[in-house]
XYZ file of C-alpha atoms in Angstrom:
275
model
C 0.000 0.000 0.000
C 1.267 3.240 -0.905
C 0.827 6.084 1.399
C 0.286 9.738 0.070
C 0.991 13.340 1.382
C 0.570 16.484 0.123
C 1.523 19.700 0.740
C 0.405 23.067 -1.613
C 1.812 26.331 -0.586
C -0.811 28.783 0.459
C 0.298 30.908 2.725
C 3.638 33.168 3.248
C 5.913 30.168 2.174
C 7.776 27.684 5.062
C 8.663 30.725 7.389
C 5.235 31.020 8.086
C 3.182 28.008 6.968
C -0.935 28.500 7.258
C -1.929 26.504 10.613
C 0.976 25.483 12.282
C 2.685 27.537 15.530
C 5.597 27.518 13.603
C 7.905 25.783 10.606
C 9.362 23.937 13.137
C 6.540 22.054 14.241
C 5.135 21.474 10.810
C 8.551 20.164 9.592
C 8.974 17.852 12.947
C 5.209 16.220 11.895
C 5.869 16.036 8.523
C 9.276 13.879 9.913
C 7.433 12.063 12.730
C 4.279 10.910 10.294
C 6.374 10.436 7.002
C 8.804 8.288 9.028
C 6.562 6.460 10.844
C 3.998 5.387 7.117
C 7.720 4.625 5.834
C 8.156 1.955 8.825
C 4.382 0.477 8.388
C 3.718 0.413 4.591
C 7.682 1.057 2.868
C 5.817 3.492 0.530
C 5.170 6.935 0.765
C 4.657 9.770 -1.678
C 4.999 13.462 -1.737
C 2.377 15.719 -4.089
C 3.733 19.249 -4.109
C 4.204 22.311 -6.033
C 7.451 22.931 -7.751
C 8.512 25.724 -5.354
C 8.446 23.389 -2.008
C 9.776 20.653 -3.798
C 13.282 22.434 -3.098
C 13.005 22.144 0.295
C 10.864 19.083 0.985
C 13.888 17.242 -0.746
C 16.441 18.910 1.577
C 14.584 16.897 4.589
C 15.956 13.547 2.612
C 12.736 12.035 3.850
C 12.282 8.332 2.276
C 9.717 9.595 -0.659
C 9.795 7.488 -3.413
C 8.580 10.388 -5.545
C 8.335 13.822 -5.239
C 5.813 14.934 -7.260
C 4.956 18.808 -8.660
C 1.072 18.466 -9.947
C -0.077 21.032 -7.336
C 1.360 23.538 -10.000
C -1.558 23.059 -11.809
C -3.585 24.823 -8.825
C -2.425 28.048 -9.796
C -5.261 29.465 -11.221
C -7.386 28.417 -8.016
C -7.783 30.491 -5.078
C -5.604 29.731 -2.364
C -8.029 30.210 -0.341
C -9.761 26.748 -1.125
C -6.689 25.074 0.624
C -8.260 21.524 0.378
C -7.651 21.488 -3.161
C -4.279 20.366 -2.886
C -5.364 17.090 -1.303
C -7.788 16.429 -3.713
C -5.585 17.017 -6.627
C -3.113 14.500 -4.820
C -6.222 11.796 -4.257
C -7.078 12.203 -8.407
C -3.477 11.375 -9.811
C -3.818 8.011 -7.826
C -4.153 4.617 -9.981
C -3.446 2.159 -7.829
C -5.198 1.389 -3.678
C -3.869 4.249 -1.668
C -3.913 6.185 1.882
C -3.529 9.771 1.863
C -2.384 10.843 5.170
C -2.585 14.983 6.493
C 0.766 16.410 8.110
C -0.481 16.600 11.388
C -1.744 12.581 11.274
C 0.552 10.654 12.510
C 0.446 6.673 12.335
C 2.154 4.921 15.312
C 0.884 1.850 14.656
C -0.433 0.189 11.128
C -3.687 0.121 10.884
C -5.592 -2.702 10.702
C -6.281 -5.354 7.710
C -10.235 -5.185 8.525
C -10.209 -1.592 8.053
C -8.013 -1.317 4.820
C -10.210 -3.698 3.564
C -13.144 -1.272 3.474
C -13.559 0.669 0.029
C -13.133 3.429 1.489
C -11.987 4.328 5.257
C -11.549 7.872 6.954
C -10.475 9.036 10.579
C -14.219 9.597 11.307
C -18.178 9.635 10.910
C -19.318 13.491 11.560
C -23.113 13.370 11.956
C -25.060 16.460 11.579
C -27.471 15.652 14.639
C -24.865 17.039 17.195
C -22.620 19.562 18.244
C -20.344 20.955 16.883
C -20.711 19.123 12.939
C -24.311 20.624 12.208
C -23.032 23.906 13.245
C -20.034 23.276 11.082
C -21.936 22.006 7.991
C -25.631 22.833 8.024
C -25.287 26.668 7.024
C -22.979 26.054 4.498
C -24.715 23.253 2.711
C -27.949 25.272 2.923
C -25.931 27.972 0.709
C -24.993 25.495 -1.888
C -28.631 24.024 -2.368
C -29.972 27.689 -2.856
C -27.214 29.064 -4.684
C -24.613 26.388 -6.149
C -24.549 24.380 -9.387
C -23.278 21.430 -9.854
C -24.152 19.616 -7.247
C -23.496 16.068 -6.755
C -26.267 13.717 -7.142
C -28.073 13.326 -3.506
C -26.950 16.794 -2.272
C -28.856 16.969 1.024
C -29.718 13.554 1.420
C -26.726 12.579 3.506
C -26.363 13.679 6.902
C -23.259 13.414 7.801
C -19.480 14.265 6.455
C -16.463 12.343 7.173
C -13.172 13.567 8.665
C -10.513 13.170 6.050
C -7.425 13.470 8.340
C -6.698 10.404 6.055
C -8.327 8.976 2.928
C -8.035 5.382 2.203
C -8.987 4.362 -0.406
C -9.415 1.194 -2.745
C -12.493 2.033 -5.028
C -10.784 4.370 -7.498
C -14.165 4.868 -9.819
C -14.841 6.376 -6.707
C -11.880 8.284 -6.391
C -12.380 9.767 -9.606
C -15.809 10.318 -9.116
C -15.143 12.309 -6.264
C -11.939 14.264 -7.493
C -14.154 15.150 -10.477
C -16.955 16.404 -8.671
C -15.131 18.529 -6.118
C -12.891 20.077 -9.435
C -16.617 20.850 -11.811
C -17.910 22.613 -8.629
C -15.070 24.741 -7.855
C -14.622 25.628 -11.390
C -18.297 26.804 -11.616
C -18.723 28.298 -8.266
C -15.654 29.673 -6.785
C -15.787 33.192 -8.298
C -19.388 33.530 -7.385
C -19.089 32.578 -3.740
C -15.654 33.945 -3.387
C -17.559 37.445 -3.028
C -20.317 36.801 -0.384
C -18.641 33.910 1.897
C -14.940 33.340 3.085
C -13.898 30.412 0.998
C -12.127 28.373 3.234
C -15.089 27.940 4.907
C -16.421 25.629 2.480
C -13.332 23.912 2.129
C -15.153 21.108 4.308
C -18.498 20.582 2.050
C -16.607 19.839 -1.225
C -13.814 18.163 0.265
C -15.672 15.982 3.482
C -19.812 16.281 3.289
C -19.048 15.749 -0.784
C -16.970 12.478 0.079
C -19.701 11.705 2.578
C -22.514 12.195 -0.274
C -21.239 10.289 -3.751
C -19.685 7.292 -0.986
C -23.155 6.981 0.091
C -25.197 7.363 -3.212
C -22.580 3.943 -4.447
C -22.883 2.542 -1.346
C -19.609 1.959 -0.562
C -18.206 0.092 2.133
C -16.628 2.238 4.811
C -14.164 1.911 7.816
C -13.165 4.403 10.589
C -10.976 4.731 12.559
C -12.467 6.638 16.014
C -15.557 7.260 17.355
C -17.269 10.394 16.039
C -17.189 12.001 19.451
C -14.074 11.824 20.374
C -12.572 14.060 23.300
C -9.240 13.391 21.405
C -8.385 12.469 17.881
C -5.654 9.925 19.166
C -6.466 5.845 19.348
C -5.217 2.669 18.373
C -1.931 4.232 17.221
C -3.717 6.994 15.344
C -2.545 10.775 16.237
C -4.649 13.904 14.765
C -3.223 16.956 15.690
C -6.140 19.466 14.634
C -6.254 22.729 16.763
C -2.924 21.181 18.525
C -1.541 22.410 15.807
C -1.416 26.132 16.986
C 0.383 24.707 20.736
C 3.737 26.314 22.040
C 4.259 22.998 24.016
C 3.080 20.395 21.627
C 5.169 21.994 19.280
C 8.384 21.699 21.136
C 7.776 18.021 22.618
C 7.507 16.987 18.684
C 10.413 19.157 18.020
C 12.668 16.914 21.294
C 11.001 13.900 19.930
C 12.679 14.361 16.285
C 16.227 15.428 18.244
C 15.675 12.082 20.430
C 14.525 9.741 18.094
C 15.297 11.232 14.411
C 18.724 12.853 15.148
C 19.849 13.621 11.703
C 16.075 14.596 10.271
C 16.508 17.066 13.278
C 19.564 18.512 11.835
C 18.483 18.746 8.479
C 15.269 20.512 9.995
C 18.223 22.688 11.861
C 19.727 23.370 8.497
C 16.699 24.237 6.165
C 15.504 26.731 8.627
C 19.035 28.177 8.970
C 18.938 28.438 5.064
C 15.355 30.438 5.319
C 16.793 33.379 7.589
């Protein structure tokens, strides 16, 4: 099984990536998780754009490619951040798990679940707190206002986390890739000026997953409960709003200098090379 990450610059470059504390953190993930899928699966795979291709190869991470298709992105807003996963998902042709930089695999996961069609971190149901608040609004928009909608729009009631995508149906795959690309292409200019569009990042990327999985009636696995207190279990570590945490941020930086000595001073050295 190959194991995918992406990563599509959208913010001020690596001195300041978009949701992290700092570079440091994001680059100590990015060694912790890629390291970790390396020891599990012996595959993984970088999607990027050509720009942080330079220094994504400077980490020497095990990547059996590094590739650039996120270039293609530039005419998107970079606002609509979740495009450069789903641009990484759609160049797949062969049973693969896409795994986020702040997802972190200490353990394989296991053969019942990769078995599934299609398996995600979690099940985010719309009758609770805090998923119809993050979803409902937004989904309401698109049935007034969008076009091209996939088939069963509304029907579904609940959205899937995609801290990782696994996936072995790849009519699915493309089904979904193509979907999420015809609605951006048709709708991003006319939402961009009445609603922040990051904030709908989530319908095409998770509740649109969540929709076209359930209209072919895929199988599906998870991972954790959809009410978690913390995204961490069985070996599985989501970072989420940990993200933005002065002390998480320096206990993954000591874990890399304890455990990943010379990934630590290559971090040491690319960041040296940015000031």
């Amino acid at each position: 099984m190959k194991v995918v990450y992406s990563y599509w610059e959208t913010g001020s470059g690596l001195k300041k990536p978009g949701n992290w504390f700092n570079s440091r953190f994001m680059l100590s993930s990015m060694v912790i998780s890629v390291l970790n899928s390396y020891k599990h699966y012996g595959r993984v795979e970088m999607v990027t754009d050509s720009s942080s291709k330079l220094w994504i190869e400077k980490l020497d991470l095990p990547f059996e490619s590094i590739k650039t298709d996120l270039d293609e992105l530039d005419r998107y807003d970079k606002n609509s951040w979740a495009l450069g996963k789903i641009k990484a998902y759609s160049i797949q042709n062969e049973p693969f798990i896409h795994v986020d930089l702040d997802v972190i695999l200490y353990e394989a996961l296991s053969d019942k679940l990769v078995s599934n069609e299609l398996y995600v971190q979690n099940f985010e149901p719309f009758t609770t707190d805090p998923y119809n608040k993050t979803y409902l609004a937004y989904i309401d928009l698109l049935k007034n206002h969008g076009k091209n909608l996939p088939i069963g729009f509304c029907d579904t009631k609940h959205a899937f986390n995609l801290g990782i995508y696994g996936c072995n149906n790849l009519d699915f795959n493309r089904l979904f890739c193509d979907s999420v690309f015809t609605f951006i292409d048709n709708n991003e200019k006319h939402f961009k000026s009445c609603v922040p569009l990051d904030k709908l990042c989530v319908i095409w990327e998770q509740y649109f997953c969540a929709v076209i999985a359930d209209k072919m009636g895929l199988s599906i696995g998870t991972i954790i409960d959809p009410y978690y207190e913390s995204p961490t279990e069985s070996g599985y570590t989501h970072l989420l709003i940990n993200k933005y945490n002065e002390k998480v941020a320096e206990n993954f930086s000591e874990h890399v200098k304890i455990i990943y000595p010379e990934y630590y001073e290559s971090i040491n050295k690319l960041l040296d090379f940015l000031e």
